[in-house]
PDB file of C-alpha atoms and ligand atoms in Angstrom:
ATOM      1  CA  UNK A 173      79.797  99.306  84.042  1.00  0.00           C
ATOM      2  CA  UNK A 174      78.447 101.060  87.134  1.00  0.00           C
ATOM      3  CA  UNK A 175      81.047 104.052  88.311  1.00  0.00           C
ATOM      4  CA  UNK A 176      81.634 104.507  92.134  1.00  0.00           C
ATOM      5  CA  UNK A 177      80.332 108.195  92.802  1.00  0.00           C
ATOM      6  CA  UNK A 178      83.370 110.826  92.976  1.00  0.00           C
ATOM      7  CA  UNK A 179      84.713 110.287  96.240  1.00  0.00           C
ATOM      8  CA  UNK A 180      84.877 113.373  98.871  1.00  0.00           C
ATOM      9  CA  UNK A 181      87.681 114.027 101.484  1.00  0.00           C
ATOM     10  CA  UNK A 182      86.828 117.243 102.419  1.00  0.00           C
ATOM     11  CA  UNK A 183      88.001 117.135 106.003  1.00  0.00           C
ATOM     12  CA  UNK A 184      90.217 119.701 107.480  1.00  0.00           C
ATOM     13  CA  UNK A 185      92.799 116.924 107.651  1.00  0.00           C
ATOM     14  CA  UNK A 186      92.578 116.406 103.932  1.00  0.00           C
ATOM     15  CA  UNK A 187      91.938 120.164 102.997  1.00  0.00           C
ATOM     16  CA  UNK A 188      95.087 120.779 104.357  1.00  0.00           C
ATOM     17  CA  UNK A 189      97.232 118.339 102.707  1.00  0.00           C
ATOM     18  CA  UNK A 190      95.603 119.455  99.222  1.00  0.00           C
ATOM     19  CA  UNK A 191      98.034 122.652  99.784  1.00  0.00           C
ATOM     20  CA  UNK A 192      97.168 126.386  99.816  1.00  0.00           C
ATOM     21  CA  UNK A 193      93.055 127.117  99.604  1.00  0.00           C
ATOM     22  CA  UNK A 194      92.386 128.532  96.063  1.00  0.00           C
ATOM     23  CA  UNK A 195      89.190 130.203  95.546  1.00  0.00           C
ATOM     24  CA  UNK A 196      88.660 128.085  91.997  1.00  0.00           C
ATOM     25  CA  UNK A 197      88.897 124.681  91.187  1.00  0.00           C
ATOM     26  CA  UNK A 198      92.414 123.495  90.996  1.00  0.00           C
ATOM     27  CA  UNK A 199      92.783 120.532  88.752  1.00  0.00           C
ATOM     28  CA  UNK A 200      95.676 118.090  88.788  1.00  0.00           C
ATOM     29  CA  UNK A 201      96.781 114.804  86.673  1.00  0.00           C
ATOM     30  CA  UNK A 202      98.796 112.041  88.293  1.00  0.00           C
ATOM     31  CA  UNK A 203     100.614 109.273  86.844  1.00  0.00           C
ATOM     32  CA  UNK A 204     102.215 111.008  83.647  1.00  0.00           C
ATOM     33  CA  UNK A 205     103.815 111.673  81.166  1.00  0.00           C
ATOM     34  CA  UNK A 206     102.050 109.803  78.130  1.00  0.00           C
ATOM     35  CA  UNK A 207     103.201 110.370  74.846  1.00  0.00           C
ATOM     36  CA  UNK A 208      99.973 110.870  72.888  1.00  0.00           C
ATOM     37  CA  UNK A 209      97.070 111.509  76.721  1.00  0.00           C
ATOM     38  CA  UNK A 210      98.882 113.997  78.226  1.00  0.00           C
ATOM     39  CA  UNK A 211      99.291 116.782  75.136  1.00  0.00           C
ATOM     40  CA  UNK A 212      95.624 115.545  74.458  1.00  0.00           C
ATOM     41  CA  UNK A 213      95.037 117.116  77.700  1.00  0.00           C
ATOM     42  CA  UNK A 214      97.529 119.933  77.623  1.00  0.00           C
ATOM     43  CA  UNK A 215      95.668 120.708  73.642  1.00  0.00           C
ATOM     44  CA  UNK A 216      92.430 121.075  75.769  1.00  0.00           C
ATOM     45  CA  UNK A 217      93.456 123.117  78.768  1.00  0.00           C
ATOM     46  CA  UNK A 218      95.204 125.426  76.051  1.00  0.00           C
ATOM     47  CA  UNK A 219      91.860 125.771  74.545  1.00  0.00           C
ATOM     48  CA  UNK A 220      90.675 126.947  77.939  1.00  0.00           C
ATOM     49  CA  UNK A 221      93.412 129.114  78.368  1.00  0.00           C
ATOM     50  CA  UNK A 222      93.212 126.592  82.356  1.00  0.00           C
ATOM     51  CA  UNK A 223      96.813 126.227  83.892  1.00  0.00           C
ATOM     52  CA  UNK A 224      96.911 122.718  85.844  1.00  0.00           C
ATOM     53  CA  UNK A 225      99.579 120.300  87.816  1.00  0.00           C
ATOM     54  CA  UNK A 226     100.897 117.293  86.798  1.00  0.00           C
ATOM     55  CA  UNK A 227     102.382 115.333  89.007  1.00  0.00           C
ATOM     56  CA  UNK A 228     104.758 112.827  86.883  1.00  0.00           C
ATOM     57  CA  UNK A 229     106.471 109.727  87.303  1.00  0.00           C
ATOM     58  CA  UNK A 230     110.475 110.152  87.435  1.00  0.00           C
ATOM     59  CA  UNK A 231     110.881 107.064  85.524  1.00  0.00           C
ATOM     60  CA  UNK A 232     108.145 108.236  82.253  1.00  0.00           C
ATOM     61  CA  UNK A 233     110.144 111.768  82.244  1.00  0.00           C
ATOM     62  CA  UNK A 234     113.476 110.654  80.224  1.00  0.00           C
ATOM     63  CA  UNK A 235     111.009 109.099  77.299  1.00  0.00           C
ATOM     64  CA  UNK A 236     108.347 111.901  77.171  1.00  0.00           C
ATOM     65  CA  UNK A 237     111.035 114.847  77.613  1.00  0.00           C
ATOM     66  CA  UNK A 238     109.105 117.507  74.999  1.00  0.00           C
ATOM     67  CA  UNK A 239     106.124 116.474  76.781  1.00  0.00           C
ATOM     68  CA  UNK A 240     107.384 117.637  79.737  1.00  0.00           C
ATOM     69  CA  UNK A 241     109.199 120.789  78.111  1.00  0.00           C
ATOM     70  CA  UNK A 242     105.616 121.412  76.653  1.00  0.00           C
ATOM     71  CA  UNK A 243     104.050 121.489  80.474  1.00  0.00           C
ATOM     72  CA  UNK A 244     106.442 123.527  81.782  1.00  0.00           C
ATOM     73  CA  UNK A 245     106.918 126.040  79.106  1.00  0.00           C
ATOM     74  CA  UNK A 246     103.336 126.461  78.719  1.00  0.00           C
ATOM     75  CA  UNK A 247     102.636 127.906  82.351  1.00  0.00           C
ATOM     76  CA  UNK A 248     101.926 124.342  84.087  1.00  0.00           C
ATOM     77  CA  UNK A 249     103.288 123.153  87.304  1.00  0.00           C
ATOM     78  CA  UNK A 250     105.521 119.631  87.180  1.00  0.00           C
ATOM     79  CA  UNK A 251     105.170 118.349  90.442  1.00  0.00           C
ATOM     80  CA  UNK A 252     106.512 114.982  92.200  1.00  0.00           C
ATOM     81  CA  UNK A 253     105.244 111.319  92.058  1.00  0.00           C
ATOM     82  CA  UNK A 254     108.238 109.308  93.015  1.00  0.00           C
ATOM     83  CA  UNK A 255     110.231 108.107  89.926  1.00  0.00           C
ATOM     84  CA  UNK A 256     108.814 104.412  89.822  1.00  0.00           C
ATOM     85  CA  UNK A 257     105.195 104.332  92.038  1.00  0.00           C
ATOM     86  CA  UNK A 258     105.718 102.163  93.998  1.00  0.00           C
ATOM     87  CA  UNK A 259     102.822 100.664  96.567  1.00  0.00           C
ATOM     88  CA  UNK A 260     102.045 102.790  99.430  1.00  0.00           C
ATOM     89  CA  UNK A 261     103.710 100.461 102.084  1.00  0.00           C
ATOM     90  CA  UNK A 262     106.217 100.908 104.700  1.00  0.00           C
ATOM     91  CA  UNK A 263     109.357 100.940 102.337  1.00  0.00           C
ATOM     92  CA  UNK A 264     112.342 102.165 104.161  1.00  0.00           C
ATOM     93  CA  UNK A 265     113.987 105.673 104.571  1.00  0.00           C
ATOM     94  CA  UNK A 266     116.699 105.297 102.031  1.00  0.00           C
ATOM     95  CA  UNK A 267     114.232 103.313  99.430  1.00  0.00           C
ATOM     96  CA  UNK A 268     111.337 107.011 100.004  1.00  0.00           C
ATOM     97  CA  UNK A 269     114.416 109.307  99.619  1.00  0.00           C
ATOM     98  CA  UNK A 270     115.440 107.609  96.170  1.00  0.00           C
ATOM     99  CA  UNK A 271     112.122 107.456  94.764  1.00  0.00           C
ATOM    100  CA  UNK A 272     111.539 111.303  95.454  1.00  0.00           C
ATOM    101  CA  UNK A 273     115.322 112.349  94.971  1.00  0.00           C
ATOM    102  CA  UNK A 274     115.176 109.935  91.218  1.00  0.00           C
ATOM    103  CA  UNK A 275     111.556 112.106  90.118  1.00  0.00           C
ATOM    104  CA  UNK A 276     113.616 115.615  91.080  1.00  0.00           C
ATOM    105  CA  UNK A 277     116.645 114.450  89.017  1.00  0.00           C
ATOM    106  CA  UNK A 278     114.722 113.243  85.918  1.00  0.00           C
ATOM    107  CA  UNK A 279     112.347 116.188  85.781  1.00  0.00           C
ATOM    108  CA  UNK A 280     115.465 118.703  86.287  1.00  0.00           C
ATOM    109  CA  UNK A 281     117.666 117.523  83.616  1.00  0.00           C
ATOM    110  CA  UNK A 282     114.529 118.117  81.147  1.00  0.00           C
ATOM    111  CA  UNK A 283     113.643 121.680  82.355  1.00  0.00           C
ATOM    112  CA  UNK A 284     115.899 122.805  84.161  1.00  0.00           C
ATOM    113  CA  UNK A 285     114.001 122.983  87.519  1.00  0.00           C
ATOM    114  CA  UNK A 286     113.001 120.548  89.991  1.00  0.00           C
ATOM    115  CA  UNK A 287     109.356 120.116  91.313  1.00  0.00           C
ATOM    116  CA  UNK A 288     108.803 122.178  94.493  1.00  0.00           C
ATOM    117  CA  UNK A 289     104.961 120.192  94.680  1.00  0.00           C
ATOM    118  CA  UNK A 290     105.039 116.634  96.418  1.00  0.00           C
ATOM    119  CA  UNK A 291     101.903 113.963  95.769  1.00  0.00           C
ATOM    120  CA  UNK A 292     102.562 110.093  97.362  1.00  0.00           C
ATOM    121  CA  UNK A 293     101.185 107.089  95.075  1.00  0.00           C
ATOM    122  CA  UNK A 294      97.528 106.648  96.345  1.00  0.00           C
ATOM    123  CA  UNK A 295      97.790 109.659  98.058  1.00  0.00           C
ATOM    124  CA  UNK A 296      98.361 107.658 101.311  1.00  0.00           C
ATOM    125  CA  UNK A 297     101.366 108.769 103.322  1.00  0.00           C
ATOM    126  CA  UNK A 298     104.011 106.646 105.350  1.00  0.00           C
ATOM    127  CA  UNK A 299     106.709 107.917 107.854  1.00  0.00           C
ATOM    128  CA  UNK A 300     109.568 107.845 105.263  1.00  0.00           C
ATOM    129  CA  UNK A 301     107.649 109.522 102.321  1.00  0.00           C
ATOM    130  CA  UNK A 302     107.103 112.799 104.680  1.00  0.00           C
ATOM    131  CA  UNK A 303     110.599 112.133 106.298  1.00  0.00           C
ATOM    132  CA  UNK A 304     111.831 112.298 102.055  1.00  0.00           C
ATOM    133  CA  UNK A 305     109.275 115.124 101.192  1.00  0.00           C
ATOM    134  CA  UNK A 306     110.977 117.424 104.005  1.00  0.00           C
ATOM    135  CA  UNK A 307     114.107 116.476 103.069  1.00  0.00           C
ATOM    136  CA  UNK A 308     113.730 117.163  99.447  1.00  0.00           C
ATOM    137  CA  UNK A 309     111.809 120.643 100.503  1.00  0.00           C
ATOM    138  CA  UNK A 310     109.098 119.107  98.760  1.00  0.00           C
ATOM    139  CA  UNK A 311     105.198 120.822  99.489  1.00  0.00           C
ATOM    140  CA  UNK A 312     102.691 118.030 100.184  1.00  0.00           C
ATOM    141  CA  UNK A 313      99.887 118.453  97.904  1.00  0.00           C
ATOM    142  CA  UNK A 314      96.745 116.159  97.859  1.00  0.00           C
ATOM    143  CA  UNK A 315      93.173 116.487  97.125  1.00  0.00           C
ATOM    144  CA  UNK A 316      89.632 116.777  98.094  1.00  0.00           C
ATOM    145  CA  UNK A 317      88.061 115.185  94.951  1.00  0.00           C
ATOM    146  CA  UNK A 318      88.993 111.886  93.720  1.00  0.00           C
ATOM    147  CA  UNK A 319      87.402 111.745  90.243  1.00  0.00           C
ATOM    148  CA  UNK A 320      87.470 108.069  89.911  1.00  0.00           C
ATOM    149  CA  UNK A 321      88.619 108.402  85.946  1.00  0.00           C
ATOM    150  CA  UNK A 322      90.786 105.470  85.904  1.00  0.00           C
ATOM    151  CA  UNK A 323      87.697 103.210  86.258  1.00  0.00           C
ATOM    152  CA  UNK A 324      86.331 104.601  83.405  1.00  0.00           C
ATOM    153  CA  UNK A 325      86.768 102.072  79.978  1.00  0.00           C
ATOM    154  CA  UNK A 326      84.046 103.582  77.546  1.00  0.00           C
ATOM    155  CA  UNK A 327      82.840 106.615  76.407  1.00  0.00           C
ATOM    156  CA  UNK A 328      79.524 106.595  78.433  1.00  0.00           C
ATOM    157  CA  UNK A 329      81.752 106.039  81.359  1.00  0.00           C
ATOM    158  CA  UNK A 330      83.080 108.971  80.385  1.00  0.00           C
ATOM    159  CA  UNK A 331      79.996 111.166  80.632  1.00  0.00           C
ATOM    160  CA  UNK A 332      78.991 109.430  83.306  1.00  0.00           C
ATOM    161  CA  UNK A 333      82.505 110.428  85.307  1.00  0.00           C
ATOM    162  CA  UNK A 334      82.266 113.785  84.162  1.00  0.00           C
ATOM    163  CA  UNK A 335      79.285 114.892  84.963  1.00  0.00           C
ATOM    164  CA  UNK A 336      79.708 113.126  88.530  1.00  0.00           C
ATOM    165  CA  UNK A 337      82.472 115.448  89.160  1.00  0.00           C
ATOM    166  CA  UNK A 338      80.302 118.248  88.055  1.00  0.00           C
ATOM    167  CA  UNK A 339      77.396 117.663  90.486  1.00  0.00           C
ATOM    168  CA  UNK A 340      80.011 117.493  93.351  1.00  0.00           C
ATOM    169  CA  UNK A 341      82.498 120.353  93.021  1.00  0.00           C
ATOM    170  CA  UNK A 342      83.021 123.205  94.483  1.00  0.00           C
ATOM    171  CA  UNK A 343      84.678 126.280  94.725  1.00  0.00           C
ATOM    172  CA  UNK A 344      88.086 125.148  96.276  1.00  0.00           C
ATOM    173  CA  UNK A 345      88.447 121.828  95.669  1.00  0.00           C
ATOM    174  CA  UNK A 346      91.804 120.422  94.213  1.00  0.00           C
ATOM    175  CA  UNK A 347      90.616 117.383  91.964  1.00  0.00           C
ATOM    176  CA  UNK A 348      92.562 114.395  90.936  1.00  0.00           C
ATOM    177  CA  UNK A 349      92.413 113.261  87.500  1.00  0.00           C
ATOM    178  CA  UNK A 350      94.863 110.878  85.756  1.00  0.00           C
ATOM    179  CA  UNK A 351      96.718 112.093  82.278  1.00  0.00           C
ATOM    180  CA  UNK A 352      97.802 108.272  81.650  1.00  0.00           C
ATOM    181  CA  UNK A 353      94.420 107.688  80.944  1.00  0.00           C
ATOM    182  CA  UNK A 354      93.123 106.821  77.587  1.00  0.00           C
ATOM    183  CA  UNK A 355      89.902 108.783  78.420  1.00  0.00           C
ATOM    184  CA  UNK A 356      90.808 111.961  80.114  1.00  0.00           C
ATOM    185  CA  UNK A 357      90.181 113.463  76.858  1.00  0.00           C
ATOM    186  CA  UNK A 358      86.671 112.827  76.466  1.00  0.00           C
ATOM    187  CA  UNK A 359      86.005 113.238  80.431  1.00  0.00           C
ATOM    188  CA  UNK A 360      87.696 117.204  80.098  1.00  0.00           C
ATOM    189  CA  UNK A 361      85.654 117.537  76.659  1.00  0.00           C
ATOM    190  CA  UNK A 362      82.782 117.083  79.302  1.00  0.00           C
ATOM    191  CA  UNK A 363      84.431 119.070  82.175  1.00  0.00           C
ATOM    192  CA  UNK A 364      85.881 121.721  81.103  1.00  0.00           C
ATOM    193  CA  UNK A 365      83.225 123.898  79.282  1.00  0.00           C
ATOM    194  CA  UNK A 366      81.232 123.788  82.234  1.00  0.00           C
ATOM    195  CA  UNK A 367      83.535 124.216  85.103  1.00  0.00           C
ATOM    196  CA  UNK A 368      84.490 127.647  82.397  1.00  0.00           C
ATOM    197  CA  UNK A 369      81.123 128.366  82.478  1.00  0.00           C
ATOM    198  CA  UNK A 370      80.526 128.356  85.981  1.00  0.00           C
ATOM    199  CA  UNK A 371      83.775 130.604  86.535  1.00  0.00           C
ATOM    200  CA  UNK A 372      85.199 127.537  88.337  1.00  0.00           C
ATOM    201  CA  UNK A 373      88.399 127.716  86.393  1.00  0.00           C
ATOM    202  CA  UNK A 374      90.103 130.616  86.036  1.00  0.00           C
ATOM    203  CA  UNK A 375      91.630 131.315  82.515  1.00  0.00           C
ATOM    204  CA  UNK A 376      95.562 132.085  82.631  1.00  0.00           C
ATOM    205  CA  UNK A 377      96.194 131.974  86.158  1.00  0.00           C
ATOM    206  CA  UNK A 378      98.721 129.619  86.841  1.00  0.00           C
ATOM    207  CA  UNK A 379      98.546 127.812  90.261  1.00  0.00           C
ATOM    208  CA  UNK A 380     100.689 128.278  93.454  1.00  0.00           C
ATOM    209  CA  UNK A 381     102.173 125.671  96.097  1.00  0.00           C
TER     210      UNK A 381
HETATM  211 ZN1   ZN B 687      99.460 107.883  91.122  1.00  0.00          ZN
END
């Protein structure tokens, strides 16, 4: 299959939703926990020595709770995805606050903490998912690289994804990546040597809000 090319949003608009500049690459997997992807990709990052966020799904939490345990106490963030994902449309106030209030919950009775990092499904925002995000105390956090990794189904597509990303980033950019993925191992088997060899990531630094 042909791949869409990594899409940009590296407008000031966007640059500031992605959260506090870093002078790396930040790297961050939605849509998680899975049982057997996501410590694929926490085994990899380890080997890196990379700290990342994950931004989980309330509802996955409860049946991947050493997964989670396993982010946190390994120097990861756990940030917030709602608890069910639902479709970025104009749900009401009381509906937003659930979804956000349900991930918080589900992730604190598992470590302990709740998620101080907010990401919307689709990264599109409506009037009661900011109104919830304040709310909750929540930091927005988006990104300026959309890897495109859930389109990928083969191992070329893979490659192909990965070294995409690498011909487009740059210092600074927060890049979204899916850990629900059945290929985000073979796409970071790609990435991550070279974004380490470039100094891109920065080994044992765990990120900030
Ligand atoms: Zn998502």
């Amino acid at each position: 299959m042909t791949l869409p090319a990594p899409r940009f949003v590296r407008t000031p608009f966007f640059r500031r939703l992605a959260g506090r500049k870093t002078d790396r690459v930040r790297l961050t997997f939605d849509d998680g926990p899975h049982p057997a992807h996501t410590p694929a990709v926490l085994n990899r990052l380890d080997r890196y020595n990379v700290r990342a966020t994950f931004f989980v799904l309330g509802n996955r939490v409860p049946a991947t709770a050493d997964v989670v345990r396993r982010i946190h106490s390994t120097g990861h963030a756990v940030g917030n995805h709602t608890f069910t994902h639902p479709q970025p449309q104009w749900f009401g106030f009381r509906a937003a606050f659930d979804e956000l209030a349900g991930c918080q919950q589900a992730v604190a009775e598992v470590i302990g903490e709740r998620p101080t990092l907010f990401r919307p499904p689709l990264g599109r925002w409506t009037l009661p998912l900011r109104w919830a995000c304040r709310r909750l105390g929540l930091t927005p956090m988006g990104w300026t690289l959309d890897s495109g990794d859930w389109r990928v189904r083969s191992a070329d597509d893979a490659g192909q994804c990965a070294a995409e990303l690498l011909a487009a980033v740059r210092l600074g950019d927060v890049v979204l990546l899916h850990d629900y993925h059945p290929w985000i191992g073979l796409i970071l088997d790609v990435l991550l040597p070279e974004l380490s060899a470039r100094g891109l990531i920065q080994p044992g630094r765990v990120p900030s809000a």
